[in-house]
Amino acid sequence: MSAALPQNPSRRSVLKGIGMAALAAGPLSACAFGSSDQPSTGGSTGEKSNTNPFGVVANAPLEIVIFKGGLGDAYATDVHEPLYKKAFPQAEIKHVPTQQIAQTLQPRFAGGNVPDMISNAGSDMMDNGALQSEGQLLDLSPLFAAPAIGGTGTVRDTLLPGVVEAGLIGDKPYLLKYIYTVYGLWYDSALFKAKGWEPAKDFAEFDALLGKIKAAGLQPYAYAGKNASYYQYWMIAISAAQIGGNQVLIDMDNLKEGVWTSDPVRKAAEAWASIGKKYLDPANEGLTHTEVQTAQNQGKIGFYPSGSWLENEQKEQTPAAFQYALAPTPSVTSSDKLPFGAVRAAAGESYIVPSKAKNSAGGLEYLRIMLSKDGARGFTEKTGNITVVKGAADGLKLSPGAQSSNDALNKAGDNIITYNLFEDWYKEFETELRSKTNALMFGRITADQFCKDVQAKADAVKADSSITKQNRTS
């Protein structure tokens, strides 16, 4: 979920645009997939076979929209699209890169003219829950049940555990979560080695280390308040899960009453608010992610919270001597349920196929190609990020950041903190959480007020009958 420009449409604004089309065309939710158990694809389909399980018409045009953020778009233009073209030489592929997904595509959904596959990511991503509730997303169950390319078994058999579940909305997989992302505190290991600094294991050590970094003339800790405040609420959620266990995040996703005012969340908010008070530069609230990240590459910032796409996103700005490394989030208390070294890691970055696409069969096949060994391996080579396909990166020489992420996963073992799905399910709530995170970190509200305000918003979303509710069990 790499950051983009700061347009953040609420769930209602997305629904407004989509709803106009619904009023004109009838209730989408009633006719999106037909009446069969397996969802129908939009547009024409040809003869189905083991090598063409969705019946892609060989000369049907294919339109792909790619969020061009931290991952760039070369993985699409240089790997996945050529693989599709090899399978269907007569097909014309239209490639659309953008950082403004919702701004670009909301009018098209409202007008019924949608692409065939979309990388729905960044801070201007569309609300997946709203799209699904309006019948605009194709159920990807046939994708995961289809034969794997170049192997035996199904596509699902080739994936890491939990990948299909990460894309559920309700009880069906409408999202392909493609990247296995690791989250934490990023730093320049070359700089730290030269200074004799070691990442901290708990917040007392973290405070002391940040003091040393500040004394050396650097900003000790920074994040971009203008468009990437969600990077910081991730850190609060990770700390809360360390204190109270992964059930805290499950309760957040399920809008459980009182979770945001619970002791683990309050303690996590207090710990991070103290870091903000002592070490954040107020000017960072008005900066974008690229501005802050580039300042770190210039040796001006110690720690920066992000996901493992960061290294690739900054490759053009990163000096040769800079060595990205990932530090796990420090423990908050001596009685944390999860040990130091626990990391948040999960399948991330959503790829979707619109149910009303002219060539949704082609969209499904494109995703199947992405999930092939060649498609996944090529993606890692282009982006430095590991995919959800088992063993696809085996034997590849990894970059320092990717290697550090892999090492952190190996050290974490079973102590993996799982994803916050409310980002996909309840965009209106997530947008409010960003605002409150900035208010907390830049000292405008206390940790208690943060917890009360966020819980109030979660309660309001839960009480809103117009919002489809989701449930996560693990």
Short mmCIF file of C-alpha atoms in Angstrom, two decimals:
data_model
loop_
_atom_site.label_atom_id
_atom_site.label_comp_id
_atom_site.label_asym_id
_atom_site.label_seq_id
_atom_site.Cartn_x
_atom_site.Cartn_y
_atom_site.Cartn_z
CA MET A 1 0.00 0.00 0.00
CA SER A 2 2.53 2.53 -1.06
CA ALA A 3 1.53 6.16 -0.83
CA ALA A 4 0.34 8.37 -3.65
CA LEU A 5 -1.20 11.80 -3.86
CA PRO A 6 -3.49 12.87 -1.01
CA GLN A 7 -6.91 12.51 -2.60
CA ASN A 8 -8.93 10.25 -0.30
CA PRO A 9 -12.55 9.80 -1.39
CA SER A 10 -14.81 8.62 1.40
CA ARG A 11 -16.92 5.53 1.01
CA ARG A 12 -19.94 7.72 0.39
CA SER A 13 -18.24 9.70 -2.38
CA VAL A 14 -17.33 6.48 -4.15
CA LEU A 15 -20.84 5.17 -3.68
CA LYS A 16 -22.26 8.40 -5.02
CA GLY A 17 -20.45 7.96 -8.30
CA ILE A 18 -21.14 4.25 -8.52
CA GLY A 19 -24.69 4.71 -7.33
CA MET A 20 -25.53 7.01 -10.25
CA ALA A 21 -24.76 4.16 -12.60
CA ALA A 22 -26.77 1.80 -10.41
CA LEU A 23 -29.83 4.04 -10.60
CA ALA A 24 -29.53 4.26 -14.35
CA ALA A 25 -28.94 0.57 -14.94
CA GLY A 26 -30.90 -1.05 -12.13
CA PRO A 27 -29.78 -2.73 -8.90
CA LEU A 28 -26.25 -3.94 -9.60
CA SER A 29 -26.11 -6.16 -6.57
CA ALA A 30 -28.95 -8.23 -7.92
CA CYS A 31 -27.47 -8.87 -11.35
CA ALA A 32 -23.72 -8.53 -11.05
CA PHE A 33 -22.84 -12.21 -11.41
CA GLY A 34 -25.92 -13.92 -12.80
CA SER A 35 -27.74 -16.73 -11.07
CA SER A 36 -25.20 -19.56 -11.35
CA ASP A 37 -22.95 -20.65 -8.51
CA GLN A 38 -19.87 -19.57 -10.46
CA PRO A 39 -19.78 -15.86 -11.31
CA SER A 40 -20.10 -15.02 -14.97
CA THR A 41 -17.48 -12.92 -16.69
CA GLY A 42 -18.25 -9.71 -18.52
CA GLY A 43 -17.89 -9.48 -22.29
CA SER A 44 -17.51 -12.27 -24.81
CA THR A 45 -15.84 -15.56 -23.98
CA GLY A 46 -14.45 -18.28 -26.20
CA GLU A 47 -13.90 -21.99 -25.83
CA LYS A 48 -12.55 -22.99 -22.43
CA SER A 49 -9.70 -25.44 -21.98
CA ASN A 50 -7.03 -26.43 -19.47
CA THR A 51 -4.72 -23.78 -20.95
CA ASN A 52 -7.50 -21.21 -21.38
CA PRO A 53 -9.74 -21.89 -18.35
CA PHE A 54 -11.70 -18.64 -18.57
CA GLY A 55 -12.35 -18.77 -22.31
CA VAL A 56 -10.37 -15.66 -23.29
CA VAL A 57 -11.16 -14.56 -26.85
CA ALA A 58 -7.78 -14.54 -28.58
CA ASN A 59 -8.12 -11.11 -30.22
CA ALA A 60 -10.09 -9.36 -27.46
CA PRO A 61 -8.48 -6.06 -26.35
CA LEU A 62 -7.26 -5.92 -22.75
CA GLU A 63 -7.03 -2.75 -20.65
CA ILE A 64 -4.81 -2.77 -17.56
CA VAL A 65 -4.71 0.09 -15.02
CA ILE A 66 -1.64 0.06 -12.78
CA PHE A 67 -1.05 2.17 -9.68
CA LYS A 68 2.39 3.64 -10.39
CA GLY A 69 3.68 4.18 -6.88
CA GLY A 70 6.41 2.46 -4.94
CA LEU A 71 6.37 -0.56 -7.22
CA GLY A 72 6.54 1.43 -10.45
CA ASP A 73 4.87 -0.16 -13.47
CA ALA A 74 7.78 -1.89 -15.25
CA TYR A 75 6.66 -5.18 -13.73
CA ALA A 76 3.52 -4.85 -15.85
CA THR A 77 5.05 -3.46 -19.05
CA ASP A 78 8.16 -5.67 -19.01
CA VAL A 79 6.90 -8.91 -17.44
CA HIS A 80 3.17 -9.55 -17.13
CA GLU A 81 1.91 -7.83 -20.27
CA PRO A 82 4.53 -9.54 -22.50
CA LEU A 83 3.56 -12.90 -20.97
CA TYR A 84 -0.09 -12.19 -21.77
CA LYS A 85 0.86 -11.08 -25.28
CA LYS A 86 2.81 -14.31 -25.77
CA ALA A 87 -0.29 -16.31 -24.86
CA PHE A 88 -2.61 -14.12 -26.97
CA PRO A 89 -0.54 -12.50 -29.77
CA GLN A 90 -3.59 -10.98 -31.45
CA ALA A 91 -4.71 -9.11 -28.32
CA GLU A 92 -4.09 -5.38 -28.11
CA ILE A 93 -3.07 -4.36 -24.57
CA LYS A 94 -3.79 -0.85 -23.32
CA HIS A 95 -1.59 0.08 -20.37
CA VAL A 96 -2.74 2.94 -18.11
CA PRO A 97 -0.36 4.02 -15.30
CA THR A 98 -1.61 6.46 -12.65
CA GLN A 99 -1.18 7.53 -9.04
CA GLN A 100 -4.78 8.76 -8.90
CA ILE A 101 -6.78 5.54 -9.07
CA ALA A 102 -10.12 6.80 -7.72
CA GLN A 103 -9.94 10.13 -9.53
CA THR A 104 -9.17 8.32 -12.78
CA LEU A 105 -11.63 5.45 -12.49
CA GLN A 106 -14.60 6.67 -10.44
CA PRO A 107 -16.17 8.43 -13.45
CA ARG A 108 -15.61 5.31 -15.54
CA PHE A 109 -17.37 3.08 -13.01
CA ALA A 110 -20.23 5.57 -12.91
CA GLY A 111 -20.41 5.52 -16.71
CA GLY A 112 -20.12 1.76 -17.08
CA ASN A 113 -16.83 1.92 -19.02
CA VAL A 114 -14.37 0.02 -16.83
CA PRO A 115 -10.94 -1.53 -17.45
CA ASP A 116 -10.35 -5.28 -17.36
CA MET A 117 -7.89 -5.39 -14.44
CA ILE A 118 -6.94 -2.75 -11.88
CA SER A 119 -4.12 -2.34 -9.38
CA ASN A 120 -6.20 -0.63 -6.70
CA ALA A 121 -3.63 0.84 -4.32
CA GLY A 122 -2.21 4.07 -2.92
CA SER A 123 -3.87 6.76 -0.84
CA ASP A 124 -6.27 7.49 -3.74
CA MET A 125 -7.39 3.89 -3.95
CA MET A 126 -11.07 3.10 -4.45
CA ASP A 127 -13.14 1.68 -1.60
CA ASN A 128 -13.16 -2.07 -2.31
CA GLY A 129 -15.98 -2.68 0.14
CA ALA A 130 -18.17 -0.09 -1.58
CA LEU A 131 -17.35 -1.49 -5.02
CA GLN A 132 -18.26 -4.99 -3.92
CA SER A 133 -21.49 -3.90 -2.26
CA GLU A 134 -22.57 -2.33 -5.56
CA GLY A 135 -21.78 -5.51 -7.50
CA GLN A 136 -18.83 -3.96 -9.29
CA LEU A 137 -16.20 -6.61 -8.42
CA LEU A 138 -15.82 -10.06 -9.92
CA ASP A 139 -15.61 -13.01 -7.54
CA LEU A 140 -12.09 -14.42 -8.04
CA SER A 141 -12.97 -17.95 -6.89
CA PRO A 142 -12.55 -19.32 -10.46
CA LEU A 143 -9.04 -17.84 -10.58
CA PHE A 144 -7.88 -19.73 -7.50
CA ALA A 145 -9.58 -22.94 -8.71
CA ALA A 146 -8.02 -22.72 -12.20
CA PRO A 147 -5.02 -24.85 -13.25
CA ALA A 148 -1.68 -23.31 -12.30
CA ILE A 149 0.45 -22.21 -15.24
CA GLY A 150 3.51 -24.37 -15.76
CA GLY A 151 2.82 -26.67 -12.84
CA THR A 152 0.44 -29.15 -11.32
CA GLY A 153 -2.63 -28.49 -9.22
CA THR A 154 -4.59 -25.29 -8.94
CA VAL A 155 -3.49 -21.70 -8.62
CA ARG A 156 -4.48 -21.83 -4.97
CA ASP A 157 -2.07 -24.72 -4.40
CA THR A 158 0.85 -22.50 -5.44
CA LEU A 159 0.14 -19.72 -2.91
CA LEU A 160 1.41 -19.04 0.58
CA PRO A 161 -1.04 -19.68 3.46
CA GLY A 162 -3.72 -17.06 4.02
CA VAL A 163 -3.43 -15.38 0.63
CA VAL A 164 -6.94 -16.16 -0.58
CA GLU A 165 -8.39 -15.28 2.83
CA ALA A 166 -6.63 -11.89 2.77
CA GLY A 167 -8.75 -10.93 -0.24
CA LEU A 168 -12.13 -11.89 1.19
CA ILE A 169 -15.02 -9.45 1.31
CA GLY A 170 -17.81 -11.24 3.07
CA ASP A 171 -17.20 -14.91 2.33
CA LYS A 172 -15.82 -14.60 -1.21
CA PRO A 173 -12.41 -13.53 -2.58
CA TYR A 174 -12.87 -10.35 -4.58
CA LEU A 175 -9.26 -9.14 -4.18
CA LEU A 176 -5.95 -10.66 -5.18
CA LYS A 177 -3.40 -9.64 -2.56
CA TYR A 178 -0.19 -10.16 -4.50
CA ILE A 179 2.80 -8.93 -2.51
CA TYR A 180 4.07 -10.44 0.70
CA THR A 181 4.91 -7.23 2.49
CA VAL A 182 6.87 -6.80 5.72
CA TYR A 183 6.32 -3.68 7.83
CA GLY A 184 8.51 -1.96 10.39
CA LEU A 185 11.09 0.78 10.96
CA TRP A 186 13.46 1.40 8.05
CA TYR A 187 16.96 2.80 8.44
CA ASP A 188 20.34 3.02 6.70
CA SER A 189 22.38 0.14 8.09
CA ALA A 190 25.60 1.62 6.68
CA LEU A 191 25.02 4.86 8.59
CA PHE A 192 24.07 3.02 11.79
CA LYS A 193 27.17 0.84 11.56
CA ALA A 194 29.39 3.89 11.09
CA LYS A 195 27.80 5.59 14.11
CA GLY A 196 27.77 2.49 16.30
CA TRP A 197 23.97 2.54 16.60
CA GLU A 198 21.91 -0.62 17.08
CA PRO A 199 18.11 -0.83 16.61
CA ALA A 200 16.26 -0.83 19.92
CA LYS A 201 14.46 -3.80 21.46
CA ASP A 202 12.06 -1.82 23.67
CA PHE A 203 10.70 1.72 23.91
CA ALA A 204 13.14 2.76 26.64
CA GLU A 205 16.04 1.81 24.38
CA PHE A 206 14.24 3.39 21.42
CA ASP A 207 13.90 6.71 23.25
CA ALA A 208 17.60 6.64 24.17
CA LEU A 209 18.64 5.77 20.62
CA LEU A 210 16.50 8.55 19.13
CA GLY A 211 18.18 10.94 21.54
CA LYS A 212 21.59 9.92 20.20
CA ILE A 213 20.41 10.34 16.61
CA LYS A 214 19.04 13.79 17.43
CA ALA A 215 22.34 14.78 19.07
CA ALA A 216 24.11 13.79 15.83
CA GLY A 217 22.08 16.39 13.96
CA LEU A 218 19.48 14.15 12.26
CA GLN A 219 15.73 14.00 12.58
CA PRO A 220 15.47 10.85 14.70
CA TYR A 221 12.05 9.75 13.46
CA ALA A 222 9.77 10.96 10.68
CA TYR A 223 6.71 10.10 8.64
CA ALA A 224 4.74 12.06 6.04
CA GLY A 225 1.63 13.59 7.57
CA LYS A 226 0.28 15.03 4.33
CA ASN A 227 -0.51 11.77 2.55
CA ALA A 228 1.00 8.86 4.47
CA SER A 229 -0.32 9.18 8.02
CA TYR A 230 -1.54 5.61 7.69
CA TYR A 231 2.11 4.53 7.87
CA GLN A 232 2.02 5.78 11.46
CA TYR A 233 -1.27 4.23 12.54
CA TRP A 234 0.19 0.93 11.37
CA MET A 235 2.89 1.38 14.00
CA ILE A 236 0.32 2.06 16.71
CA ALA A 237 -1.65 -1.02 15.66
CA ILE A 238 1.49 -3.17 15.60
CA SER A 239 2.43 -2.03 19.10
CA ALA A 240 -1.11 -2.72 20.33
CA ALA A 241 -0.90 -6.23 18.89
CA GLN A 242 2.47 -6.76 20.55
CA ILE A 243 0.96 -5.80 23.91
CA GLY A 244 -2.36 -7.62 23.65
CA GLY A 245 -1.82 -10.24 20.96
CA ASN A 246 -3.07 -10.45 17.41
CA GLN A 247 -6.69 -10.59 18.62
CA VAL A 248 -6.49 -6.81 19.03
CA LEU A 249 -6.18 -6.37 15.25
CA ILE A 250 -8.95 -8.87 14.61
CA ASP A 251 -11.20 -6.86 16.95
CA MET A 252 -10.26 -3.64 15.11
CA ASP A 253 -11.25 -5.20 11.80
CA ASN A 254 -14.54 -6.45 13.28
CA LEU A 255 -15.42 -3.03 14.76
CA LYS A 256 -15.63 -4.59 18.19
CA GLU A 257 -17.02 -2.31 20.87
CA GLY A 258 -14.30 -0.84 23.06
CA VAL A 259 -11.26 -2.16 21.20
CA TRP A 260 -9.84 1.30 20.48
CA THR A 261 -10.20 2.34 24.12
CA SER A 262 -8.75 -0.94 25.42
CA ASP A 263 -5.56 -1.02 27.46
CA PRO A 264 -3.28 -2.35 24.67
CA VAL A 265 -4.34 0.37 22.23
CA ARG A 266 -4.14 3.13 24.84
CA LYS A 267 -0.64 2.07 25.90
CA ALA A 268 0.48 1.87 22.28
CA ALA A 269 -0.93 5.33 21.55
CA GLU A 270 0.78 6.75 24.63
CA ALA A 271 4.13 5.24 23.64
CA TRP A 272 4.02 6.61 20.11
CA ALA A 273 2.64 10.00 21.20
CA SER A 274 5.68 10.37 23.45
CA ILE A 275 7.94 9.75 20.45
CA GLY A 276 6.02 12.33 18.43
CA LYS A 277 6.25 14.91 21.18
CA LYS A 278 10.01 14.56 21.62
CA TYR A 279 11.25 13.79 18.14
CA LEU A 280 8.84 14.69 15.31
CA ASP A 281 9.42 17.84 13.29
CA PRO A 282 6.05 19.65 13.00
CA ALA A 283 6.91 20.52 9.39
CA ASN A 284 6.60 16.84 8.49
CA GLU A 285 2.83 17.03 8.78
CA GLY A 286 2.78 19.02 5.55
CA LEU A 287 5.18 16.76 3.64
CA THR A 288 4.51 13.90 1.22
CA HIS A 289 5.99 10.44 1.52
CA THR A 290 8.50 11.04 -1.26
CA GLU A 291 9.80 14.21 0.41
CA VAL A 292 10.39 12.47 3.73
CA GLN A 293 11.82 9.33 2.14
CA THR A 294 14.25 11.34 0.03
CA ALA A 295 15.38 13.25 3.12
CA GLN A 296 16.21 9.88 4.69
CA ASN A 297 18.24 8.92 1.61
CA GLN A 298 20.14 12.19 2.08
CA GLY A 299 21.19 11.15 5.58
CA LYS A 300 18.83 13.55 7.37
CA ILE A 301 16.45 11.04 9.04
CA GLY A 302 17.08 8.06 11.31
CA PHE A 303 13.96 5.87 11.28
CA TYR A 304 11.02 5.86 8.87
CA PRO A 305 7.95 3.58 9.20
CA SER A 306 6.93 1.82 5.99
CA GLY A 307 6.51 -1.44 4.14
CA SER A 308 9.03 -3.42 2.13
CA TRP A 309 8.17 -1.65 -1.13
CA LEU A 310 10.16 1.36 0.17
CA GLU A 311 13.54 0.34 -1.23
CA ASN A 312 12.22 -0.02 -4.77
CA GLU A 313 10.18 3.17 -4.56
CA GLN A 314 13.32 5.14 -3.66
CA LYS A 315 15.82 3.42 -5.93
CA GLU A 316 16.32 6.50 -8.13
CA GLN A 317 17.02 8.71 -5.09
CA THR A 318 19.11 6.26 -3.05
CA PRO A 319 22.90 6.79 -3.00
CA ALA A 320 25.02 3.69 -3.60
CA ALA A 321 26.31 3.77 -0.02
CA PHE A 322 22.80 3.75 1.49
CA GLN A 323 21.77 0.27 2.67
CA TYR A 324 18.09 -0.19 3.54
CA ALA A 325 17.41 -2.37 6.58
CA LEU A 326 14.29 -3.24 8.57
CA ALA A 327 14.06 -3.08 12.36
CA PRO A 328 11.11 -4.74 14.14
CA THR A 329 8.89 -2.50 16.23
CA PRO A 330 10.28 -2.15 19.79
CA SER A 331 8.41 -3.87 22.61
CA VAL A 332 6.24 -1.50 24.64
CA THR A 333 6.03 -3.27 28.00
CA SER A 334 7.89 -6.10 29.71
CA SER A 335 4.67 -8.14 29.67
CA ASP A 336 3.88 -7.87 25.94
CA LYS A 337 2.15 -11.02 24.67
CA LEU A 338 4.33 -11.08 21.55
CA PRO A 339 8.12 -11.04 21.86
CA PHE A 340 10.48 -8.52 20.34
CA GLY A 341 11.05 -9.52 16.74
CA ALA A 342 7.37 -10.05 15.96
CA VAL A 343 6.62 -8.33 12.66
CA ARG A 344 3.57 -7.37 10.72
CA ALA A 345 3.63 -9.25 7.43
CA ALA A 346 0.89 -10.24 5.06
CA ALA A 347 -0.32 -10.40 1.52
CA GLY A 348 -0.92 -6.85 0.38
CA GLU A 349 -1.59 -4.63 -2.67
CA SER A 350 -5.04 -5.32 -4.13
CA TYR A 351 -5.64 -6.34 -7.74
CA ILE A 352 -9.24 -6.50 -8.91
CA VAL A 353 -11.30 -7.45 -11.97
CA PRO A 354 -14.45 -5.36 -12.52
CA SER A 355 -17.55 -7.49 -13.00
CA LYS A 356 -18.68 -5.27 -15.88
CA ALA A 357 -15.39 -5.31 -17.78
CA LYS A 358 -15.60 -5.95 -21.51
CA ASN A 359 -12.91 -8.62 -21.18
CA SER A 360 -13.06 -9.83 -17.59
CA ALA A 361 -12.00 -13.29 -18.80
CA GLY A 362 -8.80 -11.60 -19.94
CA GLY A 363 -8.54 -9.86 -16.58
CA LEU A 364 -8.73 -13.21 -14.79
CA GLU A 365 -6.14 -14.71 -17.13
CA TYR A 366 -3.85 -11.73 -16.52
CA LEU A 367 -4.03 -12.43 -12.78
CA ARG A 368 -3.34 -16.12 -13.44
CA ILE A 369 -0.21 -15.08 -15.36
CA MET A 370 0.82 -12.84 -12.45
CA LEU A 371 0.54 -15.90 -10.20
CA SER A 372 2.70 -18.10 -12.42
CA LYS A 373 6.30 -18.77 -11.39
CA ASP A 374 7.56 -16.69 -14.33
CA GLY A 375 5.20 -13.83 -13.54
CA ALA A 376 6.02 -13.81 -9.84
CA ARG A 377 9.76 -14.19 -10.31
CA GLY A 378 9.82 -11.39 -12.88
CA PHE A 379 7.89 -9.17 -10.48
CA THR A 380 10.48 -9.72 -7.75
CA GLU A 381 13.31 -8.99 -10.18
CA LYS A 382 11.67 -5.71 -11.23
CA THR A 383 10.48 -4.47 -7.83
CA GLY A 384 12.60 -6.21 -5.22
CA ASN A 385 9.39 -7.38 -3.52
CA ILE A 386 8.49 -10.99 -2.80
CA THR A 387 5.12 -12.21 -4.06
CA VAL A 388 2.60 -14.62 -2.55
CA VAL A 389 3.70 -17.43 -4.90
CA LYS A 390 5.57 -20.18 -3.05
CA GLY A 391 9.25 -20.41 -3.94
CA ALA A 392 9.08 -17.95 -6.83
CA ALA A 393 12.02 -15.94 -5.49
CA ASP A 394 14.21 -18.94 -4.67
CA GLY A 395 17.73 -18.45 -5.97
CA LEU A 396 17.33 -14.76 -6.73
CA LYS A 397 19.93 -12.34 -5.41
CA LEU A 398 17.94 -10.05 -3.16
CA SER A 399 18.62 -6.39 -2.50
CA PRO A 400 19.70 -5.29 1.01
CA GLY A 401 16.17 -4.23 1.95
CA ALA A 402 14.55 -7.39 0.60
CA GLN A 403 17.15 -9.54 2.31
CA SER A 404 16.58 -7.67 5.57
CA SER A 405 12.83 -8.25 5.25
CA ASN A 406 13.39 -11.93 4.61
CA ASP A 407 15.73 -12.17 7.60
CA ALA A 408 13.16 -10.44 9.82
CA LEU A 409 10.50 -12.94 8.74
CA ASN A 410 12.78 -15.87 9.46
CA LYS A 411 13.60 -14.51 12.93
CA ALA A 412 9.93 -13.82 13.67
CA GLY A 413 8.96 -17.42 12.99
CA ASP A 414 5.34 -17.86 14.07
CA ASN A 415 5.20 -14.39 15.65
CA ILE A 416 3.55 -12.71 12.67
CA ILE A 417 1.14 -9.81 13.22
CA THR A 418 -1.60 -10.04 10.64
CA TYR A 419 -3.10 -7.44 8.39
CA ASN A 420 -5.62 -4.69 9.20
CA LEU A 421 -8.43 -5.42 6.75
CA PHE A 422 -10.49 -2.37 7.71
CA GLU A 423 -8.38 -0.45 5.18
CA ASP A 424 -10.22 -2.33 2.42
CA TRP A 425 -13.53 -2.73 4.21
CA TYR A 426 -14.25 0.66 5.78
CA LYS A 427 -12.51 3.45 3.88
CA GLU A 428 -14.47 6.21 5.62
CA PHE A 429 -13.28 4.96 9.00
CA GLU A 430 -9.70 4.60 7.74
CA THR A 431 -9.68 8.19 6.48
CA GLU A 432 -10.78 9.46 9.91
CA LEU A 433 -8.11 7.33 11.57
CA ARG A 434 -5.44 9.04 9.46
CA SER A 435 -6.62 12.44 10.68
CA LYS A 436 -6.65 11.40 14.32
CA THR A 437 -3.22 9.81 13.97
CA ASN A 438 -1.76 13.15 12.85
CA ALA A 439 -3.54 14.92 15.69
CA LEU A 440 -2.03 12.47 18.19
CA MET A 441 1.49 12.40 16.82
CA PHE A 442 1.77 16.17 16.40
CA GLY A 443 0.43 16.86 19.88
CA ARG A 444 -3.05 18.25 19.28
CA ILE A 445 -4.86 15.50 21.20
CA THR A 446 -3.90 13.11 24.00
CA ALA A 447 -3.72 9.33 23.70
CA ASP A 448 -6.98 9.06 25.65
CA GLN A 449 -8.73 11.45 23.28
CA PHE A 450 -7.32 9.62 20.26
CA CYS A 451 -8.71 6.35 21.56
CA LYS A 452 -12.13 7.85 22.33
CA ASP A 453 -12.40 9.62 18.97
CA VAL A 454 -11.39 6.60 16.93
CA GLN A 455 -13.70 4.31 18.88
CA ALA A 456 -16.56 6.75 18.28
CA LYS A 457 -15.92 6.62 14.53
CA ALA A 458 -15.75 2.81 14.59
CA ASP A 459 -19.06 2.74 16.48
CA ALA A 460 -20.63 5.10 13.93
CA VAL A 461 -19.53 2.89 11.04
CA LYS A 462 -20.85 -0.18 12.84
CA ALA A 463 -24.21 1.51 13.37
CA ASP A 464 -24.50 2.69 9.75
CA SER A 465 -26.85 0.23 8.04
CA SER A 466 -25.78 1.48 4.59
CA ILE A 467 -22.29 0.03 5.09
CA THR A 468 -21.90 -3.70 4.50
CA LYS A 469 -20.22 -5.26 7.53
CA GLN A 470 -17.44 -7.81 7.28
CA ASN A 471 -16.16 -10.39 9.74
CA ARG A 472 -12.66 -11.72 10.28
CA THR A 473 -12.03 -14.82 12.38
CA SER A 474 -8.23 -15.15 12.21
#
